[in-house]
PDB file of C-alpha atoms in Angstrom:
ATOM      1  CA  UNK A 294      17.924 -14.807 -10.127  1.00 51.00           C
ATOM      2  CA  UNK A 295      14.593 -16.616  -9.849  1.00 53.00           C
ATOM      3  CA  UNK A 296      12.810 -13.275  -9.333  1.00 50.00           C
ATOM      4  CA  UNK A 297      14.405 -11.908 -12.511  1.00 45.00           C
ATOM      5  CA  UNK A 298      13.201 -14.916 -14.465  1.00 43.00           C
ATOM      6  CA  UNK A 299       9.676 -14.389 -13.129  1.00 47.00           C
ATOM      7  CA  UNK A 300       9.779 -10.710 -14.130  1.00 46.00           C
ATOM      8  CA  UNK A 301      11.110 -11.598 -17.596  1.00 47.00           C
ATOM      9  CA  UNK A 302       8.305 -14.131 -18.065  1.00 48.00           C
ATOM     10  CA  UNK A 303       5.674 -11.606 -16.958  1.00 44.00           C
ATOM     11  CA  UNK A 304       7.031  -8.921 -19.275  1.00 46.00           C
ATOM     12  CA  UNK A 305       7.149 -11.327 -22.215  1.00 48.00           C
ATOM     13  CA  UNK A 306       3.510 -12.240 -21.651  1.00 48.00           C
ATOM     14  CA  UNK A 307       2.279  -8.932 -23.084  1.00 47.00           C
ATOM     15  CA  UNK A 308       0.586  -5.861 -21.590  1.00 50.00           C
ATOM     16  CA  UNK A 309       0.879  -5.394 -17.841  1.00 51.00           C
ATOM     17  CA  UNK A 310      -2.041  -6.927 -15.932  1.00 57.00           C
ATOM     18  CA  UNK A 311      -4.235  -4.811 -13.691  1.00 85.00           C
ATOM     19  CA  UNK A 312      -2.888  -4.413 -10.155  1.00 95.00           C
ATOM     20  CA  UNK A 313      -5.375  -4.142  -7.289  1.00 96.00           C
ATOM     21  CA  UNK A 314      -4.634  -3.133  -3.698  1.00 97.00           C
ATOM     22  CA  UNK A 315      -6.255  -5.338  -1.072  1.00 96.00           C
ATOM     23  CA  UNK A 316      -6.396  -5.023   2.701  1.00 95.00           C
ATOM     24  CA  UNK A 317      -4.247  -8.144   3.055  1.00 97.00           C
ATOM     25  CA  UNK A 318      -1.835  -7.634   0.136  1.00 97.00           C
ATOM     26  CA  UNK A 319      -1.939  -7.030  -3.620  1.00 98.00           C
ATOM     27  CA  UNK A 320      -3.370  -8.768  -6.670  1.00 97.00           C
ATOM     28  CA  UNK A 321      -1.948  -8.680 -10.174  1.00 96.00           C
ATOM     29  CA  UNK A 322      -4.249 -10.458 -12.575  1.00 92.00           C
ATOM     30  CA  UNK A 323      -5.133 -13.759 -10.874  1.00 93.00           C
ATOM     31  CA  UNK A 324      -1.933 -13.852  -8.757  1.00 96.00           C
ATOM     32  CA  UNK A 325      -1.799 -12.648  -5.131  1.00 97.00           C
ATOM     33  CA  UNK A 326       0.862 -11.532  -2.694  1.00 98.00           C
ATOM     34  CA  UNK A 327      -0.450 -11.795   0.876  1.00 98.00           C
ATOM     35  CA  UNK A 328       0.865 -10.197   4.069  1.00 97.00           C
ATOM     36  CA  UNK A 329       2.903 -12.536   6.232  1.00 96.00           C
ATOM     37  CA  UNK A 330       3.006 -15.291   3.614  1.00 97.00           C
ATOM     38  CA  UNK A 331       4.566 -14.089   0.380  1.00 98.00           C
ATOM     39  CA  UNK A 332       8.387 -13.998   0.183  1.00 98.00           C
ATOM     40  CA  UNK A 333      10.025 -10.687  -0.765  1.00 97.00           C
ATOM     41  CA  UNK A 334      11.366 -11.904  -4.139  1.00 98.00           C
ATOM     42  CA  UNK A 335       7.978 -13.274  -5.190  1.00 98.00           C
ATOM     43  CA  UNK A 336       6.019 -10.161  -4.128  1.00 98.00           C
ATOM     44  CA  UNK A 337       8.553  -7.838  -5.778  1.00 98.00           C
ATOM     45  CA  UNK A 338       8.461  -9.829  -9.023  1.00 97.00           C
ATOM     46  CA  UNK A 339       4.652  -9.853  -9.026  1.00 97.00           C
ATOM     47  CA  UNK A 340       4.420  -6.053  -8.672  1.00 97.00           C
ATOM     48  CA  UNK A 341       7.284  -5.534 -11.142  1.00 96.00           C
ATOM     49  CA  UNK A 342       5.157  -7.358 -13.706  1.00 94.00           C
ATOM     50  CA  UNK A 343       2.589  -4.559 -13.428  1.00 94.00           C
ATOM     51  CA  UNK A 344       4.703  -1.482 -12.624  1.00 95.00           C
ATOM     52  CA  UNK A 345       8.167  -2.334 -13.887  1.00 95.00           C
ATOM     53  CA  UNK A 346      11.202  -3.019 -11.737  1.00 97.00           C
ATOM     54  CA  UNK A 347      11.693  -1.277  -8.382  1.00 98.00           C
ATOM     55  CA  UNK A 348      13.309   2.158  -8.647  1.00 97.00           C
ATOM     56  CA  UNK A 349      14.757   1.832  -5.140  1.00 96.00           C
ATOM     57  CA  UNK A 350      15.248  -0.873  -2.508  1.00 96.00           C
ATOM     58  CA  UNK A 351      16.609  -0.551   0.982  1.00 93.00           C
ATOM     59  CA  UNK A 352      15.795  -0.678   4.678  1.00 90.00           C
ATOM     60  CA  UNK A 353      14.037   1.611   7.130  1.00 81.00           C
ATOM     61  CA  UNK A 354      16.278   1.602  10.171  1.00 72.00           C
ATOM     62  CA  UNK A 355      14.312   4.351  11.894  1.00 71.00           C
ATOM     63  CA  UNK A 356      10.827   2.834  12.179  1.00 71.00           C
ATOM     64  CA  UNK A 357      11.119   1.654  15.750  1.00 63.00           C
ATOM     65  CA  UNK A 358      10.392  -1.838  16.895  1.00 64.00           C
ATOM     66  CA  UNK A 359      12.798  -4.730  17.034  1.00 61.00           C
ATOM     67  CA  UNK A 360      12.411  -5.849  13.423  1.00 77.00           C
ATOM     68  CA  UNK A 361      14.208  -4.092  10.572  1.00 78.00           C
ATOM     69  CA  UNK A 362      11.782  -3.281   7.767  1.00 87.00           C
ATOM     70  CA  UNK A 363      12.984  -3.430   4.170  1.00 93.00           C
ATOM     71  CA  UNK A 364      11.199  -1.997   1.164  1.00 95.00           C
ATOM     72  CA  UNK A 365      10.914  -1.936  -2.612  1.00 97.00           C
ATOM     73  CA  UNK A 366       9.689   1.341  -4.146  1.00 96.00           C
ATOM     74  CA  UNK A 367       8.184   1.356  -7.642  1.00 96.00           C
ATOM     75  CA  UNK A 368       7.330   4.133 -10.117  1.00 92.00           C
ATOM     76  CA  UNK A 369       4.832   6.687  -8.893  1.00 91.00           C
ATOM     77  CA  UNK A 370       5.632   6.081  -5.237  1.00 90.00           C
ATOM     78  CA  UNK A 371       4.101   2.645  -4.667  1.00 96.00           C
ATOM     79  CA  UNK A 372       6.042   0.776  -1.986  1.00 96.00           C
ATOM     80  CA  UNK A 373       6.036  -2.766  -0.635  1.00 97.00           C
ATOM     81  CA  UNK A 374       7.236  -3.361   2.958  1.00 95.00           C
ATOM     82  CA  UNK A 375       8.921  -6.522   4.244  1.00 95.00           C
ATOM     83  CA  UNK A 376       9.972  -7.963   7.604  1.00 93.00           C
ATOM     84  CA  UNK A 377      12.030 -11.165   7.872  1.00 93.00           C
ATOM     85  CA  UNK A 378      11.848 -11.524   4.083  1.00 95.00           C
ATOM     86  CA  UNK A 379       8.035 -11.578   3.926  1.00 97.00           C
ATOM     87  CA  UNK A 380       5.537  -9.026   2.600  1.00 97.00           C
ATOM     88  CA  UNK A 381       3.934  -7.119   5.498  1.00 96.00           C
ATOM     89  CA  UNK A 382       2.464  -3.955   3.928  1.00 96.00           C
ATOM     90  CA  UNK A 383       2.078  -1.522   1.040  1.00 97.00           C
ATOM     91  CA  UNK A 384       1.914   2.255   0.615  1.00 96.00           C
ATOM     92  CA  UNK A 385       0.381   4.076  -2.369  1.00 96.00           C
ATOM     93  CA  UNK A 386       1.264   7.750  -2.848  1.00 92.00           C
ATOM     94  CA  UNK A 387       0.152   8.418  -6.401  1.00 87.00           C
ATOM     95  CA  UNK A 388       1.035   5.575  -8.767  1.00 90.00           C
ATOM     96  CA  UNK A 389      -2.597   5.570  -9.928  1.00 93.00           C
ATOM     97  CA  UNK A 390      -3.508   2.286  -8.243  1.00 96.00           C
ATOM     98  CA  UNK A 391      -6.884   1.529  -6.672  1.00 95.00           C
ATOM     99  CA  UNK A 392      -8.154  -0.715  -3.909  1.00 96.00           C
ATOM    100  CA  UNK A 393     -10.416  -3.684  -4.549  1.00 93.00           C
ATOM    101  CA  UNK A 394     -13.329  -1.265  -3.960  1.00 95.00           C
ATOM    102  CA  UNK A 395     -12.018   1.353  -6.408  1.00 95.00           C
ATOM    103  CA  UNK A 396     -10.577   3.866  -3.893  1.00 96.00           C
ATOM    104  CA  UNK A 397      -7.502   5.772  -5.066  1.00 95.00           C
ATOM    105  CA  UNK A 398      -5.382   8.792  -4.160  1.00 96.00           C
ATOM    106  CA  UNK A 399      -7.166  12.025  -5.110  1.00 96.00           C
ATOM    107  CA  UNK A 400     -10.696  10.836  -4.388  1.00 96.00           C
ATOM    108  CA  UNK A 401     -12.856  12.442  -1.724  1.00 96.00           C
ATOM    109  CA  UNK A 402     -13.660  11.160   1.737  1.00 96.00           C
ATOM    110  CA  UNK A 403     -17.281  10.843   0.548  1.00 97.00           C
ATOM    111  CA  UNK A 404     -16.152   8.371  -2.149  1.00 97.00           C
ATOM    112  CA  UNK A 405     -14.144   6.408   0.430  1.00 97.00           C
ATOM    113  CA  UNK A 406     -17.200   6.209   2.714  1.00 96.00           C
ATOM    114  CA  UNK A 407     -19.331   4.874  -0.174  1.00 97.00           C
ATOM    115  CA  UNK A 408     -16.750   2.150  -0.814  1.00 96.00           C
ATOM    116  CA  UNK A 409     -16.038   1.389   2.857  1.00 95.00           C
ATOM    117  CA  UNK A 410     -18.997   2.489   5.037  1.00 95.00           C
ATOM    118  CA  UNK A 411     -17.286   1.142   8.178  1.00 95.00           C
ATOM    119  CA  UNK A 412     -14.234   3.460   8.143  1.00 95.00           C
ATOM    120  CA  UNK A 413     -13.229   5.536  11.140  1.00 94.00           C
ATOM    121  CA  UNK A 414     -11.927   9.069  10.544  1.00 93.00           C
ATOM    122  CA  UNK A 415      -9.492  10.852  12.875  1.00 88.00           C
ATOM    123  CA  UNK A 416      -8.757  14.562  12.858  1.00 85.00           C
ATOM    124  CA  UNK A 417      -5.155  15.705  12.824  1.00 73.00           C
ATOM    125  CA  UNK A 418      -4.230  16.005  16.493  1.00 65.00           C
ATOM    126  CA  UNK A 419      -1.857  14.702  19.138  1.00 54.00           C
ATOM    127  CA  UNK A 420      -3.532  11.252  19.074  1.00 56.00           C
ATOM    128  CA  UNK A 421      -2.356  10.742  15.490  1.00 51.00           C
ATOM    129  CA  UNK A 422       1.140  11.903  16.421  1.00 57.00           C
ATOM    130  CA  UNK A 423       0.589  15.103  14.463  1.00 62.00           C
ATOM    131  CA  UNK A 424       0.894  13.132  11.215  1.00 70.00           C
ATOM    132  CA  UNK A 425      -2.342  14.404   9.720  1.00 79.00           C
ATOM    133  CA  UNK A 426      -5.972  13.415   9.409  1.00 89.00           C
ATOM    134  CA  UNK A 427      -6.533   9.815   8.457  1.00 91.00           C
ATOM    135  CA  UNK A 428      -9.103   7.104   7.915  1.00 94.00           C
ATOM    136  CA  UNK A 429      -8.926   3.406   8.655  1.00 93.00           C
ATOM    137  CA  UNK A 430     -10.822   0.212   9.123  1.00 93.00           C
ATOM    138  CA  UNK A 431     -10.142  -3.272  10.449  1.00 92.00           C
ATOM    139  CA  UNK A 432      -8.379  -5.207   7.723  1.00 90.00           C
ATOM    140  CA  UNK A 433      -7.386  -2.056   5.782  1.00 89.00           C
ATOM    141  CA  UNK A 434      -6.977  -0.083   3.731  1.00 93.00           C
ATOM    142  CA  UNK A 435      -6.094   3.070   5.642  1.00 95.00           C
ATOM    143  CA  UNK A 436      -5.294   6.514   4.304  1.00 95.00           C
ATOM    144  CA  UNK A 437      -4.183  10.108   4.840  1.00 92.00           C
ATOM    145  CA  UNK A 438      -6.623  12.949   4.242  1.00 93.00           C
ATOM    146  CA  UNK A 439      -6.149  16.637   3.426  1.00 91.00           C
ATOM    147  CA  UNK A 440      -7.013  19.105   6.187  1.00 85.00           C
ATOM    148  CA  UNK A 441      -6.931  18.979   9.974  1.00 83.00           C
ATOM    149  CA  UNK A 442     -10.678  18.325  10.271  1.00 85.00           C
ATOM    150  CA  UNK A 443     -11.660  16.367   7.152  1.00 90.00           C
ATOM    151  CA  UNK A 444     -15.120  16.601   5.644  1.00 92.00           C
ATOM    152  CA  UNK A 445     -16.815  14.855   2.712  1.00 95.00           C
ATOM    153  CA  UNK A 446     -14.843  16.886   0.135  1.00 95.00           C
ATOM    154  CA  UNK A 447     -11.422  16.199   1.747  1.00 94.00           C
ATOM    155  CA  UNK A 448      -9.043  14.481  -0.665  1.00 95.00           C
ATOM    156  CA  UNK A 449      -7.179  11.218  -0.094  1.00 96.00           C
ATOM    157  CA  UNK A 450      -3.446  12.018  -0.047  1.00 94.00           C
ATOM    158  CA  UNK A 451      -2.143   8.474   0.352  1.00 94.00           C
ATOM    159  CA  UNK A 452      -3.220   4.901   1.076  1.00 96.00           C
ATOM    160  CA  UNK A 453      -1.628   2.066   3.010  1.00 95.00           C
ATOM    161  CA  UNK A 454      -2.350  -1.316   4.503  1.00 96.00           C
ATOM    162  CA  UNK A 455      -0.463  -3.639   6.806  1.00 94.00           C
ATOM    163  CA  UNK A 456       2.810  -2.743   8.497  1.00 91.00           C
ATOM    164  CA  UNK A 457       4.432   0.287   6.861  1.00 89.00           C
ATOM    165  CA  UNK A 458       7.011   2.939   7.672  1.00 83.00           C
ATOM    166  CA  UNK A 459       6.498   6.611   6.927  1.00 71.00           C
ATOM    167  CA  UNK A 460       9.784   7.771   8.464  1.00 54.00           C
ATOM    168  CA  UNK A 461      11.493   7.532   5.086  1.00 47.00           C
TER     169      UNK A 461
END
């Protein structure tokens, strides 16, 4: 109920504030939701203030590990991940959101390198579990790239940070 009141207050405040993806959580306006600290209801309400209410909520029972991961998916494919009722990660698959350095789905690897010069890039091989080429850095964000052997023109297919589940 408290989360619904927070969402109602945010919606009544006017146009949706800008949402920014950070390596340790998300920011909406001046408010933050931080990995490991922010309760599920608070993080969900914060994002709902920018993207509208979740279109789906549930749990990923097939992600491995001892802890069950729950999620809230929003329009455009943005997803928050939770363990033990706390925010632990996010995934961006095309909701039009950008990181705190301006990186978004659809940009090139060259643009990512300008924003985050310290990224590591892995080709799509057995080391990545056959999941595709990706980039990453300590503290996030990480992302999927088009092509088995990405070059400067390779496009970002998705972004994530923290603990996430791609098993669906």
